PDB file of C-alpha atoms in Angstrom:
ATOM      1  CA  MET A  20       0.000   0.000   0.000  1.00 98.00           C
ATOM      2  CA  ALA A  21       1.034   3.645  -0.253  1.00 98.00           C
ATOM      3  CA  VAL A  22       0.466   6.976   1.472  1.00 98.00           C
ATOM      4  CA  LEU A  23       0.675  10.249  -0.440  1.00 98.00           C
ATOM      5  CA  GLN A  24       2.087  13.341   1.217  1.00 98.00           C
ATOM      6  CA  ALA A  25       1.773  16.430  -0.975  1.00 98.00           C
ATOM      7  CA  GLU A  26       0.644  20.057  -1.020  1.00 96.00           C
ATOM      8  CA  GLY A  27      -2.966  20.616  -2.047  1.00 96.00           C
ATOM      9  CA  ALA A  28      -3.606  24.147  -3.292  1.00 96.00           C
ATOM     10  CA  VAL A  29      -6.836  25.714  -1.983  1.00 96.00           C
ATOM     11  CA  ASN A  30      -9.667  25.807  -4.531  1.00 93.00           C
ATOM     12  CA  ALA A  31      -7.436  24.343  -7.254  1.00 97.00           C
ATOM     13  CA  VAL A  32      -9.423  21.151  -7.710  1.00 98.00           C
ATOM     14  CA  GLU A  33      -8.268  20.262 -11.230  1.00 98.00           C
ATOM     15  CA  GLU A  34      -4.605  20.748 -10.313  1.00 98.00           C
ATOM     16  CA  ASN A  35      -4.935  18.709  -7.128  1.00 98.00           C
ATOM     17  CA  LEU A  36      -6.786  15.886  -8.896  1.00 98.00           C
ATOM     18  CA  ARG A  37      -4.064  15.785 -11.560  1.00 98.00           C
ATOM     19  CA  ARG A  38      -1.524  15.370  -8.777  1.00 98.00           C
ATOM     20  CA  ILE A  39      -3.482  12.463  -7.282  1.00 98.00           C
ATOM     21  CA  ASP A  40      -3.807  10.932 -10.737  1.00 98.00           C
ATOM     22  CA  GLY A  41      -0.058  11.155 -11.338  1.00 98.00           C
ATOM     23  CA  TYR A  42       0.821   9.592  -8.013  1.00 98.00           C
ATOM     24  CA  ALA A  43      -1.810   6.884  -8.442  1.00 98.00           C
ATOM     25  CA  GLY A  44      -0.147   5.956 -11.714  1.00 98.00           C
ATOM     26  CA  ARG A  45       3.298   5.872 -10.093  1.00 98.00           C
ATOM     27  CA  ALA A  46       1.986   3.782  -7.214  1.00 98.00           C
ATOM     28  CA  ALA A  47       0.261   1.310  -9.530  1.00 98.00           C
ATOM     29  CA  GLU A  48       3.503   0.860 -11.489  1.00 98.00           C
ATOM     30  CA  GLN A  49       5.159  -0.187  -8.203  1.00 97.00           C
ATOM     31  CA  GLY A  50       2.508  -2.823  -7.575  1.00 97.00           C
ATOM     32  CA  VAL A  51       0.648  -0.806  -4.947  1.00 98.00           C
ATOM     33  CA  GLU A  52      -2.928  -1.994  -4.355  1.00 98.00           C
ATOM     34  CA  LEU A  53      -4.163   0.872  -2.131  1.00 98.00           C
ATOM     35  CA  LEU A  54      -3.284   4.582  -2.054  1.00 99.00           C
ATOM     36  CA  VAL A  55      -4.316   6.882   0.833  1.00 99.00           C
ATOM     37  CA  THR A  56      -4.425  10.666   0.225  1.00 98.00           C
ATOM     38  CA  PRO A  57      -4.645  13.611   2.675  1.00 98.00           C
ATOM     39  CA  GLU A  58      -7.760  15.210   4.174  1.00 98.00           C
ATOM     40  CA  LEU A  59      -9.662  17.444   1.730  1.00 98.00           C
ATOM     41  CA  PHE A  60      -6.712  17.228  -0.631  1.00 98.00           C
ATOM     42  CA  ALA A  61      -8.679  17.791  -3.850  1.00 98.00           C
ATOM     43  CA  THR A  62     -10.008  21.143  -2.632  1.00 98.00           C
ATOM     44  CA  GLY A  63      -7.083  22.056  -0.427  1.00 98.00           C
ATOM     45  CA  TYR A  64      -7.557  22.186   3.329  1.00 97.00           C
ATOM     46  CA  ALA A  65      -9.327  25.454   4.191  1.00 97.00           C
ATOM     47  CA  PRO A  66     -12.677  24.499   5.750  1.00 97.00           C
ATOM     48  CA  ALA A  67     -14.483  27.827   5.481  1.00 97.00           C
ATOM     49  CA  LEU A  68     -13.371  28.318   1.876  1.00 97.00           C
ATOM     50  CA  VAL A  69     -14.145  24.841   0.530  1.00 98.00           C
ATOM     51  CA  VAL A  70     -17.310  23.898   2.422  1.00 98.00           C
ATOM     52  CA  GLY A  71     -19.401  24.628  -0.684  1.00 97.00           C
ATOM     53  CA  SER A  72     -17.259  22.534  -3.026  1.00 97.00           C
ATOM     54  CA  ASP A  73     -18.726  19.898  -5.338  1.00 98.00           C
ATOM     55  CA  GLY A  74     -18.015  16.807  -3.268  1.00 98.00           C
ATOM     56  CA  GLU A  75     -20.118  14.555  -5.468  1.00 98.00           C
ATOM     57  CA  GLY A  76     -18.246  15.636  -8.577  1.00 98.00           C
ATOM     58  CA  ILE A  77     -14.860  15.215  -6.902  1.00 98.00           C
ATOM     59  CA  ARG A  78     -15.810  11.723  -5.738  1.00 98.00           C
ATOM     60  CA  ALA A  79     -16.673  10.842  -9.324  1.00 98.00           C
ATOM     61  CA  GLU A  80     -13.220  12.042 -10.405  1.00 98.00           C
ATOM     62  CA  LEU A  81     -11.531  10.025  -7.653  1.00 98.00           C
ATOM     63  CA  ALA A  82     -13.476   6.940  -8.717  1.00 98.00           C
ATOM     64  CA  GLY A  83     -12.238   7.502 -12.260  1.00 98.00           C
ATOM     65  CA  ILE A  84      -8.628   7.726 -11.082  1.00 98.00           C
ATOM     66  CA  ALA A  85      -8.973   4.443  -9.183  1.00 98.00           C
ATOM     67  CA  ARG A  86     -10.547   2.758 -12.206  1.00 98.00           C
ATOM     68  CA  ARG A  87      -8.031   4.155 -14.701  1.00 98.00           C
ATOM     69  CA  HIS A  88      -5.017   2.926 -12.757  1.00 98.00           C
ATOM     70  CA  GLY A  89      -6.553  -0.221 -11.291  1.00 98.00           C
ATOM     71  CA  ILE A  90      -5.773   0.830  -7.733  1.00 98.00           C
ATOM     72  CA  ALA A  91      -7.910   1.171  -4.606  1.00 98.00           C
ATOM     73  CA  LEU A  92      -7.986   4.769  -3.382  1.00 98.00           C
ATOM     74  CA  VAL A  93      -8.908   6.649  -0.204  1.00 99.00           C
ATOM     75  CA  GLY A  94      -9.872  10.267  -0.807  1.00 98.00           C
ATOM     76  CA  SER A  95     -11.450  12.961   1.376  1.00 98.00           C
ATOM     77  CA  THR A  96     -14.209  15.307   0.194  1.00 98.00           C
ATOM     78  CA  VAL A  97     -16.977  17.584   1.416  1.00 98.00           C
ATOM     79  CA  GLU A  98     -20.299  15.775   1.706  1.00 98.00           C
ATOM     80  CA  ALA A  99     -23.532  17.780   1.636  1.00 97.00           C
ATOM     81  CA  ALA A 100     -26.504  16.362   3.543  1.00 95.00           C
ATOM     82  CA  GLY A 101     -29.352  18.828   3.199  1.00 93.00           C
ATOM     83  CA  GLU A 102     -28.207  22.023   4.883  1.00 94.00           C
ATOM     84  CA  ARG A 103     -25.437  20.212   6.728  1.00 97.00           C
ATOM     85  CA  HIS A 104     -21.932  19.544   5.497  1.00 98.00           C
ATOM     86  CA  HIS A 105     -19.500  16.874   6.597  1.00 98.00           C
ATOM     87  CA  ILE A 106     -15.807  16.193   6.060  1.00 98.00           C
ATOM     88  CA  SER A 107     -15.885  12.713   4.581  1.00 98.00           C
ATOM     89  CA  ALA A 108     -13.500  10.015   3.428  1.00 98.00           C
ATOM     90  CA  SER A 109     -14.306   7.437   0.761  1.00 98.00           C
ATOM     91  CA  LEU A 110     -12.709   4.122  -0.117  1.00 98.00           C
ATOM     92  CA  PHE A 111     -12.894   3.219  -3.815  1.00 98.00           C
ATOM     93  CA  ASP A 112     -11.927  -0.197  -5.118  1.00 98.00           C
ATOM     94  CA  ARG A 113      -9.798  -0.746  -8.227  1.00 98.00           C
ATOM     95  CA  GLN A 114     -12.934  -0.670 -10.422  1.00 98.00           C
ATOM     96  CA  GLY A 115     -13.855   2.757  -9.021  1.00 98.00           C
ATOM     97  CA  MET A 116     -16.745   1.515  -6.873  1.00 98.00           C
ATOM     98  CA  GLU A 117     -17.189   3.441  -3.626  1.00 98.00           C
ATOM     99  CA  LEU A 118     -17.048   0.699  -1.008  1.00 98.00           C
ATOM    100  CA  THR A 119     -17.689   2.920   1.997  1.00 98.00           C
ATOM    101  CA  ARG A 120     -17.893   6.546   3.065  1.00 98.00           C
ATOM    102  CA  TYR A 121     -17.191   7.837   6.561  1.00 98.00           C
ATOM    103  CA  ARG A 122     -18.037  11.219   8.122  1.00 98.00           C
ATOM    104  CA  LYS A 123     -15.429  12.753  10.436  1.00 98.00           C
ATOM    105  CA  SER A 124     -16.579  12.262  14.031  1.00 98.00           C
ATOM    106  CA  HIS A 125     -14.242  14.643  15.861  1.00 98.00           C
ATOM    107  CA  LEU A 126     -14.020  18.112  14.340  1.00 98.00           C
ATOM    108  CA  PHE A 127     -10.868  20.085  15.087  1.00 95.00           C
ATOM    109  CA  GLY A 128     -10.774  23.765  15.951  1.00 93.00           C
ATOM    110  CA  PRO A 129     -13.256  26.619  15.604  1.00 94.00           C
ATOM    111  CA  GLU A 130     -13.068  26.853  11.798  1.00 95.00           C
ATOM    112  CA  GLU A 131     -14.115  23.260  11.176  1.00 97.00           C
ATOM    113  CA  LYS A 132     -16.801  23.448  13.856  1.00 97.00           C
ATOM    114  CA  SER A 133     -18.251  26.637  12.402  1.00 97.00           C
ATOM    115  CA  VAL A 134     -19.014  25.156   8.973  1.00 98.00           C
ATOM    116  CA  PHE A 135     -19.123  21.363   9.351  1.00 98.00           C
ATOM    117  CA  THR A 136     -21.269  18.909  11.317  1.00 98.00           C
ATOM    118  CA  PRO A 137     -19.629  15.907  13.000  1.00 98.00           C
ATOM    119  CA  GLY A 138     -20.629  12.426  11.905  1.00 98.00           C
ATOM    120  CA  ASN A 139     -22.317  10.160  14.431  1.00 97.00           C
ATOM    121  CA  ASP A 140     -21.523   6.735  12.986  1.00 98.00           C
ATOM    122  CA  LEU A 141     -18.514   4.503  13.489  1.00 98.00           C
ATOM    123  CA  PRO A 142     -16.635   3.577  10.295  1.00 98.00           C
ATOM    124  CA  ASP A 143     -17.634   0.444   8.407  1.00 98.00           C
ATOM    125  CA  LEU A 144     -15.222  -2.474   8.165  1.00 98.00           C
ATOM    126  CA  VAL A 145     -14.448  -3.311   4.536  1.00 98.00           C
ATOM    127  CA  PRO A 146     -12.501  -6.345   3.257  1.00 98.00           C
ATOM    128  CA  LEU A 147      -9.579  -5.326   1.046  1.00 97.00           C
ATOM    129  CA  MET A 148      -6.184  -6.901   0.294  1.00 93.00           C
ATOM    130  CA  GLY A 149      -6.973  -9.694   2.739  1.00 95.00           C
ATOM    131  CA  LEU A 150      -7.443  -7.204   5.582  1.00 97.00           C
ATOM    132  CA  SER A 151     -10.392  -5.606   7.319  1.00 98.00           C
ATOM    133  CA  VAL A 152     -10.095  -1.871   6.598  1.00 98.00           C
ATOM    134  CA  ALA A 153     -11.677   1.068   8.451  1.00 98.00           C
ATOM    135  CA  LEU A 154     -11.507   4.788   7.720  1.00 99.00           C
ATOM    136  CA  GLY A 155     -10.930   7.704  10.070  1.00 98.00           C
ATOM    137  CA  ILE A 156     -10.054  11.352   9.499  1.00 98.00           C
ATOM    138  CA  CYS A 157      -7.314  13.396  11.160  1.00 98.00           C
ATOM    139  CA  TYR A 158      -8.374  14.335  14.735  1.00 97.00           C
ATOM    140  CA  ASP A 159     -10.204  11.001  15.112  1.00 98.00           C
ATOM    141  CA  ILE A 160      -6.901   9.166  15.535  1.00 97.00           C
ATOM    142  CA  GLU A 161      -6.049  11.264  18.597  1.00 97.00           C
ATOM    143  CA  PHE A 162      -8.866   9.632  20.558  1.00 97.00           C
ATOM    144  CA  PRO A 163      -7.803   6.191  21.826  1.00 97.00           C
ATOM    145  CA  GLU A 164     -11.442   5.092  22.022  1.00 97.00           C
ATOM    146  CA  PHE A 165     -11.891   5.583  18.276  1.00 98.00           C
ATOM    147  CA  VAL A 166      -9.086   3.219  17.299  1.00 98.00           C
ATOM    148  CA  ARG A 167      -9.853   0.763  20.093  1.00 98.00           C
ATOM    149  CA  SER A 168     -13.493   0.457  18.966  1.00 97.00           C
ATOM    150  CA  ALA A 169     -12.381  -0.291  15.392  1.00 98.00           C
ATOM    151  CA  ALA A 170      -9.878  -2.902  16.575  1.00 98.00           C
ATOM    152  CA  LEU A 171     -12.438  -4.604  18.814  1.00 98.00           C
ATOM    153  CA  ARG A 172     -14.815  -4.822  15.866  1.00 98.00           C
ATOM    154  CA  GLY A 173     -12.109  -6.536  13.814  1.00 98.00           C
ATOM    155  CA  ALA A 174     -10.189  -3.824  11.965  1.00 98.00           C
ATOM    156  CA  ASP A 175      -6.664  -4.691  10.779  1.00 98.00           C
ATOM    157  CA  LEU A 176      -5.867  -1.421   8.987  1.00 98.00           C
ATOM    158  CA  LEU A 177      -7.023   2.151   9.574  1.00 98.00           C
ATOM    159  CA  CYS A 178      -6.658   4.610   6.696  1.00 99.00           C
ATOM    160  CA  ILE A 179      -6.491   8.189   7.981  1.00 98.00           C
ATOM    161  CA  PRO A 180      -6.512  11.199   5.631  1.00 98.00           C
ATOM    162  CA  THR A 181      -5.259  14.081   7.766  1.00 98.00           C
ATOM    163  CA  ALA A 182      -4.346  17.763   7.762  1.00 97.00           C
ATOM    164  CA  VAL A 183      -2.110  18.504  10.744  1.00 95.00           C
ATOM    165  CA  PRO A 184      -1.096  22.170  10.860  1.00 91.00           C
ATOM    166  CA  THR A 185       2.164  23.447  12.235  1.00 88.00           C
ATOM    167  CA  THR A 186       2.049  24.483  15.875  1.00 73.00           C
ATOM    168  CA  GLY A 187       2.818  28.137  15.275  1.00 58.00           C
ATOM    169  CA  ASP A 188       3.694  30.552  18.076  1.00 52.00           C
ATOM    170  CA  VAL A 189       4.215  28.858  21.438  1.00 50.00           C
ATOM    171  CA  GLY A 190       4.450  32.104  23.391  1.00 55.00           C
ATOM    172  CA  GLY A 191       8.116  31.794  24.276  1.00 59.00           C
ATOM    173  CA  ARG A 192       7.592  28.661  26.358  1.00 59.00           C
ATOM    174  CA  PRO A 193      10.106  25.812  25.953  1.00 63.00           C
ATOM    175  CA  PRO A 194       8.965  23.231  23.352  1.00 60.00           C
ATOM    176  CA  GLU A 195       8.775  20.400  25.902  1.00 62.00           C
ATOM    177  CA  LEU A 196       6.089  22.340  27.812  1.00 57.00           C
ATOM    178  CA  THR A 197       3.897  23.202  24.831  1.00 59.00           C
ATOM    179  CA  TYR A 198       1.561  21.466  22.431  1.00 64.00           C
ATOM    180  CA  ASN A 199       3.612  20.144  19.536  1.00 79.00           C
ATOM    181  CA  ALA A 200       1.711  19.007  16.464  1.00 85.00           C
ATOM    182  CA  GLU A 201       4.613  16.831  15.331  1.00 89.00           C
ATOM    183  CA  ARG A 202       4.061  14.562  18.335  1.00 91.00           C
ATOM    184  CA  ILE A 203       0.750  13.445  16.842  1.00 94.00           C
ATOM    185  CA  SER A 204       2.579  11.828  13.950  1.00 94.00           C
ATOM    186  CA  THR A 205       5.650  10.596  15.791  1.00 95.00           C
ATOM    187  CA  LEU A 206       4.094   9.600  19.137  1.00 96.00           C
ATOM    188  CA  LEU A 207       0.312   9.121  18.985  1.00 97.00           C
ATOM    189  CA  VAL A 208       0.038   7.322  15.635  1.00 98.00           C
ATOM    190  CA  PRO A 209       2.528   4.523  16.460  1.00 98.00           C
ATOM    191  CA  ALA A 210       1.080   4.278  19.986  1.00 98.00           C
ATOM    192  CA  ARG A 211      -2.416   3.730  18.569  1.00 98.00           C
ATOM    193  CA  ALA A 212      -1.032   1.060  16.246  1.00 98.00           C
ATOM    194  CA  LEU A 213       0.827  -0.711  19.076  1.00 98.00           C
ATOM    195  CA  GLU A 214      -1.922  -0.667  21.693  1.00 98.00           C
ATOM    196  CA  ASN A 215      -4.481  -2.072  19.243  1.00 98.00           C
ATOM    197  CA  GLY A 216      -2.345  -4.286  17.020  1.00 98.00           C
ATOM    198  CA  VAL A 217      -3.382  -2.527  13.793  1.00 98.00           C
ATOM    199  CA  TYR A 218      -1.722  -0.973  10.776  1.00 98.00           C
ATOM    200  CA  ILE A 219      -2.298   2.771  10.426  1.00 98.00           C
ATOM    201  CA  ALA A 220      -1.846   4.657   7.148  1.00 98.00           C
ATOM    202  CA  TYR A 221      -1.641   8.360   7.978  1.00 98.00           C
ATOM    203  CA  ALA A 222      -1.617  10.775   5.012  1.00 98.00           C
ATOM    204  CA  ASN A 223      -0.856  14.436   5.744  1.00 98.00           C
ATOM    205  CA  HIS A 224      -0.415  17.592   3.694  1.00 98.00           C
ATOM    206  CA  THR A 225       2.926  19.272   3.257  1.00 96.00           C
ATOM    207  CA  GLY A 226       3.741  22.909   2.602  1.00 89.00           C
ATOM    208  CA  PRO A 227       4.428  25.944   4.795  1.00 89.00           C
ATOM    209  CA  ASP A 228       1.405  25.437   7.087  1.00 91.00           C
ATOM    210  CA  PHE A 229       1.476  21.658   7.651  1.00 95.00           C
ATOM    211  CA  THR A 230       3.773  19.327   9.540  1.00 93.00           C
ATOM    212  CA  GLY A 231       4.170  16.574   6.933  1.00 96.00           C
ATOM    213  CA  LEU A 232       5.409  13.452   8.753  1.00 96.00           C
ATOM    214  CA  SER A 233       2.929  11.121   7.061  1.00 98.00           C
ATOM    215  CA  SER A 234       3.458   7.503   7.978  1.00 98.00           C
ATOM    216  CA  ILE A 235       2.575   3.853   7.705  1.00 98.00           C
ATOM    217  CA  ALA A 236       2.730   2.330  11.197  1.00 98.00           C
ATOM    218  CA  SER A 237       2.920  -1.402  11.868  1.00 98.00           C
ATOM    219  CA  PRO A 238       0.837  -3.283  14.462  1.00 98.00           C
ATOM    220  CA  TYR A 239       4.036  -3.430  16.541  1.00 98.00           C
ATOM    221  CA  GLY A 240       4.102   0.364  16.817  1.00 98.00           C
ATOM    222  CA  THR A 241       7.056   0.748  14.450  1.00 98.00           C
ATOM    223  CA  PHE A 242       7.220   2.843  11.295  1.00 98.00           C
ATOM    224  CA  LEU A 243       7.198   1.010   7.983  1.00 98.00           C
ATOM    225  CA  GLY A 244       7.511   4.423   6.402  1.00 98.00           C
ATOM    226  CA  LEU A 245       7.830   7.961   7.806  1.00 98.00           C
ATOM    227  CA  ALA A 246       7.907  11.020   5.567  1.00 97.00           C
ATOM    228  CA  GLY A 247       9.801  14.205   6.221  1.00 95.00           C
ATOM    229  CA  GLY A 248       8.476  17.658   5.456  1.00 92.00           C
ATOM    230  CA  GLY A 249       8.327  17.492   1.672  1.00 95.00           C
ATOM    231  CA  GLU A 250       6.315  15.800  -1.026  1.00 97.00           C
ATOM    232  CA  GLU A 251       6.654  12.032  -0.825  1.00 97.00           C
ATOM    233  CA  LEU A 252       5.047   8.703  -1.686  1.00 98.00           C
ATOM    234  CA  LEU A 253       5.484   6.122   1.091  1.00 98.00           C
ATOM    235  CA  VAL A 254       5.162   2.467   0.068  1.00 98.00           C
ATOM    236  CA  ALA A 255       5.040  -0.492   2.465  1.00 98.00           C
ATOM    237  CA  HIS A 256       3.921  -4.123   2.541  1.00 98.00           C
ATOM    238  CA  VAL A 257       1.045  -4.997   4.879  1.00 97.00           C
ATOM    239  CA  ASP A 258       0.207  -8.552   5.909  1.00 97.00           C
ATOM    240  CA  ARG A 259      -2.729  -9.707   8.026  1.00 96.00           C
ATOM    241  CA  SER A 260      -0.642 -12.448   9.631  1.00 97.00           C
ATOM    242  CA  GLU A 261       1.446  -9.710  11.278  1.00 98.00           C
ATOM    243  CA  VAL A 262      -1.699  -8.362  12.934  1.00 98.00           C
ATOM    244  CA  GLY A 263      -2.304 -11.714  14.621  1.00 97.00           C
ATOM    245  CA  ARG A 264       1.346 -12.075  15.552  1.00 98.00           C
ATOM    246  CA  ALA A 265       1.502  -8.581  17.054  1.00 98.00           C
ATOM    247  CA  ARG A 266      -1.659  -9.140  19.090  1.00 98.00           C
ATOM    248  CA  GLY A 267      -0.198 -12.391  20.383  1.00 97.00           C
ATOM    249  CA  LEU A 268       2.831 -10.500  21.691  1.00 97.00           C
ATOM    250  CA  ASN A 269       0.995  -7.414  22.964  1.00 97.00           C
ATOM    251  CA  THR A 270      -2.224  -8.779  24.443  1.00 97.00           C
ATOM    252  CA  TYR A 271      -3.973  -5.507  25.243  1.00 97.00           C
ATOM    253  CA  LEU A 272      -7.219  -6.438  23.484  1.00 97.00           C
ATOM    254  CA  THR A 273      -7.600  -9.734  25.352  1.00 96.00           C
ATOM    255  CA  CYS A 274      -6.367  -8.483  28.739  1.00 97.00           C
ATOM    256  CA  MET A 275      -8.482  -5.350  29.006  1.00 95.00           C
ATOM    257  CA  ARG A 276     -11.205  -5.305  31.692  1.00 95.00           C
ATOM    258  CA  PRO A 277     -14.021  -3.053  30.443  1.00 91.00           C
ATOM    259  CA  ALA A 278     -16.272  -3.802  33.445  1.00 94.00           C
ATOM    260  CA  LEU A 279     -13.574  -2.367  35.704  1.00 96.00           C
ATOM    261  CA  TYR A 280     -13.453   0.930  33.803  1.00 91.00           C
ATOM    262  CA  GLY A 281     -17.227   1.244  33.396  1.00 82.00           C
TER     263      GLY A 281
END
């Protein structure tokens, strides 16, 4: 599988879709079966500016890219539901069929919350590449309950389009005492993979306002691929037998005592 890290220009849909198309072709040539792209990449990540975008049309274009290159594809779009709008992620198979769509459950920051509505449904589990695949979006992965619930339902791989911004001004405080967005990628993502015995494919934007650091984490909590700050295509092999092996070594799912925490 592969994770795309790239810069999506705001309201430059055709340009951004061409970039996805080019990388999908490159990935397919390398034998990749599944490509995960960043959150709202086709429109660029700027919630208030892209909330009115043509999500249905963009999903049709993403389906065409998957079909043209014979590769499964995860892409994030705006989904209109009456007067409400959601940040969504879709999984398309290699024929371009949309296998599932998930609405972001945990909205991040005042801008997202001012224009989008959170989803209220857990992600579906979809069979793909011999694994059970679930979707999540960005901030979702920072909640241990979200990943744990997917793992307990049988997920082997979580595909997470994301848009993690740089931290910005920390008010002169030392970095170790401040929120650091880079820790999400380098600390939380592998921790979620380890504590649940799942693969996590985490696809972030790059550019001046985003941290980069996209990754593919193994069910052992190690990185099979970790991007830097620039544009990059991460490719890694995933194998369901490693999920079982990792859970046999790290028995969190079988040793937990939910009645105790209730």
